[in-house]
Amino acid sequence: MTINLALFASGNGSNAQAIIDAVKDKKIKAHIQCIVCDNKHAYVIERARDAGINCIVVSPKEFANRKLWEQHIVNYLLVNQVDLIVLAGFMRIIKDEILGAFPKRIINIHPSMLPAFPGRNGILDAFQAKVKETGVTIHYVDEGIDTGEIIAQESLTVEGCWTLDELEAQIHAIEHRLYPIVIQQVIEDIQDTTQKG
Ligand code: GRF
């Protein structure tokens, strides 16, 4: 059974690109069915076009309320037979409609060692706190902010001389290597449970 992925992204999309490349190199054995983006100015839209991947741009602002926005996305994902949602720099909180339609089928990458520094600015918050260790977390998504069950973490020792940009570069390098590996593991878990079930 081929697993269909939907990547959700809001900005640059460097993680989405790492996933696109890993699928191309068969390190992730799945099909990227679509990219869902909530920001019409996001560079990830260009990345999707270059890779020939269908990209839908839907902002909650275009809908009467958030619930309708989520329902619209769920319908699109179901019609497209998406099995796994991969959040890759998606800057909106996922709520009931999408969570309910994809139980334990949504994963996220966060640029800190959760539970430390959840929220939008994981790298900056760790930098300002002058921590000696930070890292990257990949987790299932639940109703909280970066609170879901942790799947994998990799820590990073912060050198005192690093600038914020240097720390960011180190974190992104880990993300781009770790996310494809973990996505492939999650895919294999889904395939195992589907076969057994
Ligand atoms: C990454 O640091 C990711 O951990 C966080 O948002 C950032 C997205 O970067 N959730 P990009 O758009 O993938 O380049």
PDB file of C-alpha atoms and ligand atoms in Angstrom:
ATOM      1  CA  MET A   1       0.000   0.000   0.000  1.00  0.00           C
ATOM      2  CA  THR A   2       1.483   3.330  -1.051  1.00  0.00           C
ATOM      3  CA  ILE A   3       1.115   5.996   1.598  1.00  0.00           C
ATOM      4  CA  ASN A   4      -0.067   9.391   0.384  1.00  0.00           C
ATOM      5  CA  LEU A   5       1.426  12.367   2.184  1.00  0.00           C
ATOM      6  CA  ALA A   6       0.124  15.901   2.525  1.00  0.00           C
ATOM      7  CA  LEU A   7       2.760  18.448   3.525  1.00  0.00           C
ATOM      8  CA  PHE A   8       1.508  21.558   5.344  1.00  0.00           C
ATOM      9  CA  ALA A   9       3.768  24.615   5.200  1.00  0.00           C
ATOM     10  CA  SER A  10       3.474  28.377   5.639  1.00  0.00           C
ATOM     11  CA  GLY A  11       6.803  29.896   4.629  1.00  0.00           C
ATOM     12  CA  ASN A  12      10.198  29.054   3.230  1.00  0.00           C
ATOM     13  CA  GLY A  13       9.549  25.330   3.086  1.00  0.00           C
ATOM     14  CA  SER A  14      13.111  24.088   3.533  1.00  0.00           C
ATOM     15  CA  ASN A  15      11.780  21.081   5.450  1.00  0.00           C
ATOM     16  CA  ALA A  16       9.204  20.444   2.732  1.00  0.00           C
ATOM     17  CA  GLN A  17      12.093  20.539   0.244  1.00  0.00           C
ATOM     18  CA  ALA A  18      14.097  18.007   2.276  1.00  0.00           C
ATOM     19  CA  ILE A  19      11.051  15.719   2.222  1.00  0.00           C
ATOM     20  CA  ILE A  20      10.506  16.225  -1.525  1.00  0.00           C
ATOM     21  CA  ASP A  21      14.170  15.337  -2.127  1.00  0.00           C
ATOM     22  CA  ALA A  22      13.980  12.282   0.141  1.00  0.00           C
ATOM     23  CA  VAL A  23      10.927  10.988  -1.739  1.00  0.00           C
ATOM     24  CA  LYS A  24      12.750  11.528  -5.031  1.00  0.00           C
ATOM     25  CA  ASP A  25      15.765   9.612  -3.671  1.00  0.00           C
ATOM     26  CA  LYS A  26      13.423   6.863  -2.378  1.00  0.00           C
ATOM     27  CA  LYS A  27      14.576   7.426   1.201  1.00  0.00           C
ATOM     28  CA  ILE A  28      10.937   8.069   1.957  1.00  0.00           C
ATOM     29  CA  LYS A  29       8.814   5.452   0.218  1.00  0.00           C
ATOM     30  CA  ALA A  30       5.605   7.379  -0.251  1.00  0.00           C
ATOM     31  CA  HIS A  31       3.832   9.686  -2.632  1.00  0.00           C
ATOM     32  CA  ILE A  32       3.464  13.413  -1.937  1.00  0.00           C
ATOM     33  CA  GLN A  33      -0.128  13.983  -2.914  1.00  0.00           C
ATOM     34  CA  CYS A  34      -0.231  17.695  -2.184  1.00  0.00           C
ATOM     35  CA  ILE A  35       1.117  20.656  -0.281  1.00  0.00           C
ATOM     36  CA  VAL A  36      -1.323  22.684   1.799  1.00  0.00           C
ATOM     37  CA  CYS A  37      -0.276  26.284   2.389  1.00  0.00           C
ATOM     38  CA  ASP A  38      -2.077  29.060   4.255  1.00  0.00           C
ATOM     39  CA  ASN A  39       0.004  31.970   2.935  1.00  0.00           C
ATOM     40  CA  LYS A  40      -0.102  33.069  -0.694  1.00  0.00           C
ATOM     41  CA  HIS A  41       3.355  34.695  -0.415  1.00  0.00           C
ATOM     42  CA  ALA A  42       5.118  31.581   0.881  1.00  0.00           C
ATOM     43  CA  TYR A  43       8.197  30.410  -1.008  1.00  0.00           C
ATOM     44  CA  VAL A  44       7.069  26.804  -0.534  1.00  0.00           C
ATOM     45  CA  ILE A  45       4.516  27.425  -3.331  1.00  0.00           C
ATOM     46  CA  GLU A  46       7.409  27.882  -5.766  1.00  0.00           C
ATOM     47  CA  ARG A  47       9.086  24.737  -4.443  1.00  0.00           C
ATOM     48  CA  ALA A  48       5.852  22.795  -5.063  1.00  0.00           C
ATOM     49  CA  ARG A  49       5.621  24.143  -8.605  1.00  0.00           C
ATOM     50  CA  ASP A  50       9.248  23.227  -9.353  1.00  0.00           C
ATOM     51  CA  ALA A  51       8.651  19.711  -8.049  1.00  0.00           C
ATOM     52  CA  GLY A  52       5.357  19.325  -9.946  1.00  0.00           C
ATOM     53  CA  ILE A  53       3.378  18.848  -6.738  1.00  0.00           C
ATOM     54  CA  ASN A  54      -0.173  20.079  -6.426  1.00  0.00           C
ATOM     55  CA  CYS A  55      -0.335  22.958  -3.937  1.00  0.00           C
ATOM     56  CA  ILE A  56      -3.499  24.441  -2.488  1.00  0.00           C
ATOM     57  CA  VAL A  57      -3.339  27.824  -0.821  1.00  0.00           C
ATOM     58  CA  VAL A  58      -6.158  28.300   1.665  1.00  0.00           C
ATOM     59  CA  SER A  59      -6.218  30.952   4.344  1.00  0.00           C
ATOM     60  CA  PRO A  60      -8.769  30.872   7.167  1.00  0.00           C
ATOM     61  CA  LYS A  61      -9.527  34.500   6.231  1.00  0.00           C
ATOM     62  CA  GLU A  62     -11.338  33.267   3.118  1.00  0.00           C
ATOM     63  CA  PHE A  63     -13.855  31.356   5.271  1.00  0.00           C
ATOM     64  CA  ALA A  64     -16.632  32.524   7.596  1.00  0.00           C
ATOM     65  CA  ASN A  65     -14.954  30.700  10.470  1.00  0.00           C
ATOM     66  CA  ARG A  66     -12.046  28.415  11.282  1.00  0.00           C
ATOM     67  CA  LYS A  67     -14.188  25.317  11.404  1.00  0.00           C
ATOM     68  CA  LEU A  68     -15.256  25.818   7.773  1.00  0.00           C
ATOM     69  CA  TRP A  69     -11.629  26.348   6.779  1.00  0.00           C
ATOM     70  CA  GLU A  70     -10.633  23.086   8.466  1.00  0.00           C
ATOM     71  CA  GLN A  71     -13.602  21.254   6.913  1.00  0.00           C
ATOM     72  CA  HIS A  72     -12.576  22.492   3.485  1.00  0.00           C
ATOM     73  CA  ILE A  73      -9.064  21.133   4.022  1.00  0.00           C
ATOM     74  CA  VAL A  74     -10.360  17.803   5.387  1.00  0.00           C
ATOM     75  CA  ASN A  75     -12.612  17.343   2.337  1.00  0.00           C
ATOM     76  CA  TYR A  76      -9.697  18.041   0.041  1.00  0.00           C
ATOM     77  CA  LEU A  77      -7.459  15.579   1.907  1.00  0.00           C
ATOM     78  CA  LEU A  78     -10.103  12.847   1.911  1.00  0.00           C
ATOM     79  CA  VAL A  79     -10.861  13.261  -1.801  1.00  0.00           C
ATOM     80  CA  ASN A  80      -7.114  13.009  -2.401  1.00  0.00           C
ATOM     81  CA  GLN A  81      -6.847   9.894  -0.205  1.00  0.00           C
ATOM     82  CA  VAL A  82      -4.200  11.357   2.071  1.00  0.00           C
ATOM     83  CA  ASP A  83      -2.937   8.925   4.729  1.00  0.00           C
ATOM     84  CA  LEU A  84      -0.483  11.079   6.680  1.00  0.00           C
ATOM     85  CA  ILE A  85      -0.272  14.829   7.291  1.00  0.00           C
ATOM     86  CA  VAL A  86       3.254  16.153   7.739  1.00  0.00           C
ATOM     87  CA  LEU A  87       3.472  19.620   9.228  1.00  0.00           C
ATOM     88  CA  ALA A  88       6.643  21.320   8.052  1.00  0.00           C
ATOM     89  CA  GLY A  89       6.695  24.889   9.274  1.00  0.00           C
ATOM     90  CA  PHE A  90       2.896  25.251   9.306  1.00  0.00           C
ATOM     91  CA  MET A  91       2.187  28.262  11.478  1.00  0.00           C
ATOM     92  CA  ARG A  92      -1.443  27.535  12.426  1.00  0.00           C
ATOM     93  CA  ILE A  93      -2.789  25.405  15.213  1.00  0.00           C
ATOM     94  CA  ILE A  94      -4.561  22.287  14.013  1.00  0.00           C
ATOM     95  CA  LYS A  95      -7.936  21.884  15.668  1.00  0.00           C
ATOM     96  CA  ASP A  96     -10.847  19.460  16.008  1.00  0.00           C
ATOM     97  CA  GLU A  97     -11.947  18.987  12.406  1.00  0.00           C
ATOM     98  CA  ILE A  98      -8.552  17.958  11.059  1.00  0.00           C
ATOM     99  CA  LEU A  99      -7.494  16.169  14.279  1.00  0.00           C
ATOM    100  CA  GLY A 100     -10.730  14.156  14.283  1.00  0.00           C
ATOM    101  CA  ALA A 101     -10.372  13.123  10.644  1.00  0.00           C
ATOM    102  CA  PHE A 102      -6.707  12.073  11.006  1.00  0.00           C
ATOM    103  CA  PRO A 103      -6.217  10.492  14.434  1.00  0.00           C
ATOM    104  CA  LYS A 104      -2.515   9.746  15.041  1.00  0.00           C
ATOM    105  CA  ARG A 105      -1.898  10.622  11.414  1.00  0.00           C
ATOM    106  CA  ILE A 106      -0.496  14.128  11.874  1.00  0.00           C
ATOM    107  CA  ILE A 107       3.125  14.751  12.743  1.00  0.00           C
ATOM    108  CA  ASN A 108       5.073  17.944  13.347  1.00  0.00           C
ATOM    109  CA  ILE A 109       8.681  19.052  13.623  1.00  0.00           C
ATOM    110  CA  HIS A 110       9.639  21.546  16.286  1.00  0.00           C
ATOM    111  CA  PRO A 111      13.015  23.292  16.647  1.00  0.00           C
ATOM    112  CA  SER A 112      13.657  22.631  20.343  1.00  0.00           C
ATOM    113  CA  MET A 113      13.869  19.766  22.812  1.00  0.00           C
ATOM    114  CA  LEU A 114      10.232  19.668  23.840  1.00  0.00           C
ATOM    115  CA  PRO A 115       8.776  20.175  26.369  1.00  0.00           C
ATOM    116  CA  ALA A 116      11.307  23.038  26.505  1.00  0.00           C
ATOM    117  CA  PHE A 117      10.444  26.073  24.389  1.00  0.00           C
ATOM    118  CA  PRO A 118       7.141  25.205  22.704  1.00  0.00           C
ATOM    119  CA  GLY A 119       5.413  27.767  20.484  1.00  0.00           C
ATOM    120  CA  ARG A 120       6.366  29.854  17.505  1.00  0.00           C
ATOM    121  CA  ASN A 121       9.931  30.845  18.436  1.00  0.00           C
ATOM    122  CA  GLY A 122      11.627  27.692  19.668  1.00  0.00           C
ATOM    123  CA  ILE A 123      15.067  28.645  18.343  1.00  0.00           C
ATOM    124  CA  LEU A 124      15.005  32.272  19.485  1.00  0.00           C
ATOM    125  CA  ASP A 125      13.639  31.351  22.913  1.00  0.00           C
ATOM    126  CA  ALA A 126      16.400  28.786  23.467  1.00  0.00           C
ATOM    127  CA  PHE A 127      19.022  31.262  22.226  1.00  0.00           C
ATOM    128  CA  GLN A 128      17.813  34.013  24.544  1.00  0.00           C
ATOM    129  CA  ALA A 129      17.688  31.581  27.471  1.00  0.00           C
ATOM    130  CA  LYS A 130      21.386  30.822  26.737  1.00  0.00           C
ATOM    131  CA  VAL A 131      20.824  27.077  27.097  1.00  0.00           C
ATOM    132  CA  LYS A 132      23.781  24.734  26.631  1.00  0.00           C
ATOM    133  CA  GLU A 133      21.634  22.092  24.948  1.00  0.00           C
ATOM    134  CA  THR A 134      18.728  22.446  22.555  1.00  0.00           C
ATOM    135  CA  GLY A 135      17.642  20.355  19.593  1.00  0.00           C
ATOM    136  CA  VAL A 136      14.826  19.131  17.408  1.00  0.00           C
ATOM    137  CA  THR A 137      11.656  17.205  18.261  1.00  0.00           C
ATOM    138  CA  ILE A 138       9.296  15.285  15.999  1.00  0.00           C
ATOM    139  CA  HIS A 139       5.936  14.496  17.557  1.00  0.00           C
ATOM    140  CA  TYR A 140       2.360  13.487  16.890  1.00  0.00           C
ATOM    141  CA  VAL A 141      -0.004  16.439  16.900  1.00  0.00           C
ATOM    142  CA  ASP A 142      -2.719  16.720  19.537  1.00  0.00           C
ATOM    143  CA  GLU A 143      -4.977  19.574  20.625  1.00  0.00           C
ATOM    144  CA  GLY A 144      -2.200  21.333  22.577  1.00  0.00           C
ATOM    145  CA  ILE A 145       0.648  23.491  21.318  1.00  0.00           C
ATOM    146  CA  ASP A 146       3.605  21.167  20.681  1.00  0.00           C
ATOM    147  CA  THR A 147       2.395  18.764  23.378  1.00  0.00           C
ATOM    148  CA  GLY A 148       1.726  15.558  21.407  1.00  0.00           C
ATOM    149  CA  GLU A 149       3.488  12.238  21.919  1.00  0.00           C
ATOM    150  CA  ILE A 150       7.176  12.508  21.042  1.00  0.00           C
ATOM    151  CA  ILE A 151       8.406  10.229  18.249  1.00  0.00           C
ATOM    152  CA  ALA A 152      12.053  11.321  18.034  1.00  0.00           C
ATOM    153  CA  GLN A 153      14.449  13.922  19.367  1.00  0.00           C
ATOM    154  CA  GLU A 154      18.000  14.920  18.583  1.00  0.00           C
ATOM    155  CA  SER A 155      19.935  17.210  20.854  1.00  0.00           C
ATOM    156  CA  LEU A 156      22.514  19.819  19.944  1.00  0.00           C
ATOM    157  CA  THR A 157      25.220  21.310  22.128  1.00  0.00           C
ATOM    158  CA  VAL A 158      25.162  25.082  21.763  1.00  0.00           C
ATOM    159  CA  GLU A 159      28.560  26.714  21.495  1.00  0.00           C
ATOM    160  CA  GLY A 160      28.716  29.953  23.473  1.00  0.00           C
ATOM    161  CA  CYS A 161      30.152  31.857  20.510  1.00  0.00           C
ATOM    162  CA  TRP A 162      27.287  31.049  18.114  1.00  0.00           C
ATOM    163  CA  THR A 163      25.084  33.837  16.787  1.00  0.00           C
ATOM    164  CA  LEU A 164      21.354  33.271  16.428  1.00  0.00           C
ATOM    165  CA  ASP A 165      21.869  32.680  12.695  1.00  0.00           C
ATOM    166  CA  GLU A 166      24.469  30.030  13.403  1.00  0.00           C
ATOM    167  CA  LEU A 167      22.213  28.271  15.870  1.00  0.00           C
ATOM    168  CA  GLU A 168      19.385  28.389  13.329  1.00  0.00           C
ATOM    169  CA  ALA A 169      21.579  26.862  10.652  1.00  0.00           C
ATOM    170  CA  GLN A 170      22.613  24.023  12.970  1.00  0.00           C
ATOM    171  CA  ILE A 171      18.995  23.318  13.935  1.00  0.00           C
ATOM    172  CA  HIS A 172      17.827  23.308  10.321  1.00  0.00           C
ATOM    173  CA  ALA A 173      20.612  20.936   9.314  1.00  0.00           C
ATOM    174  CA  ILE A 174      19.376  18.468  11.949  1.00  0.00           C
ATOM    175  CA  GLU A 175      15.767  18.942  10.858  1.00  0.00           C
ATOM    176  CA  HIS A 176      16.499  18.288   7.198  1.00  0.00           C
ATOM    177  CA  ARG A 177      18.348  15.052   8.041  1.00  0.00           C
ATOM    178  CA  LEU A 178      16.087  13.778  10.840  1.00  0.00           C
ATOM    179  CA  TYR A 179      12.606  14.466   9.476  1.00  0.00           C
ATOM    180  CA  PRO A 180      12.882  12.237   6.378  1.00  0.00           C
ATOM    181  CA  ILE A 181      14.224   9.347   8.502  1.00  0.00           C
ATOM    182  CA  VAL A 182      11.408   9.640  11.034  1.00  0.00           C
ATOM    183  CA  ILE A 183       8.731  10.073   8.351  1.00  0.00           C
ATOM    184  CA  GLN A 184       9.860   6.796   6.782  1.00  0.00           C
ATOM    185  CA  GLN A 185       9.610   5.096  10.217  1.00  0.00           C
ATOM    186  CA  VAL A 186       6.093   6.444  10.743  1.00  0.00           C
ATOM    187  CA  ILE A 187       5.102   5.232   7.280  1.00  0.00           C
ATOM    188  CA  GLU A 188       6.390   1.740   8.097  1.00  0.00           C
ATOM    189  CA  ASP A 189       4.422   1.766  11.376  1.00  0.00           C
ATOM    190  CA  ILE A 190       1.249   2.700   9.493  1.00  0.00           C
ATOM    191  CA  GLN A 191       1.868  -0.043   6.948  1.00  0.00           C
ATOM    192  CA  ASP A 192       2.497  -2.621   9.729  1.00  0.00           C
ATOM    193  CA  THR A 193      -0.672  -1.738  11.635  1.00  0.00           C
ATOM    194  CA  THR A 194      -2.758  -1.628   8.464  1.00  0.00           C
ATOM    195  CA  GLN A 195      -1.550  -5.093   7.442  1.00  0.00           C
ATOM    196  CA  LYS A 196      -2.177  -6.542  10.917  1.00  0.00           C
ATOM    197  CA  GLY A 197      -5.509  -4.810  11.354  1.00  0.00           C
TER     198      GLY A 197
HETATM  199  C1  GRF B   1      11.309  24.833  11.186  1.00  0.00           C
HETATM  200  O1  GRF B   1      12.328  25.259  12.063  1.00  0.00           O
HETATM  201  C2  GRF B   1      10.339  23.931  11.906  1.00  0.00           C
HETATM  202  O2  GRF B   1      10.915  23.213  12.944  1.00  0.00           O
HETATM  203  C3  GRF B   1       9.353  24.931  12.464  1.00  0.00           C
HETATM  204  O3  GRF B   1       9.237  25.926  11.487  1.00  0.00           O
HETATM  205  C4  GRF B   1      10.436  25.999  10.723  1.00  0.00           C
HETATM  206  C5  GRF B   1      10.044  25.913   9.280  1.00  0.00           C
HETATM  207  O4  GRF B   1      11.105  26.137   8.397  1.00  0.00           O
HETATM  208  N1  GRF B   1       8.120  24.272  12.808  1.00  0.00           N
HETATM  209  P1  GRF B   1      10.937  25.785   6.851  1.00  0.00           P
HETATM  210  O5  GRF B   1       9.713  26.554   6.341  1.00  0.00           O
HETATM  211  O6  GRF B   1      10.748  24.311   6.725  1.00  0.00           O
HETATM  212  O7  GRF B   1      12.180  26.275   6.197  1.00  0.00           O
END
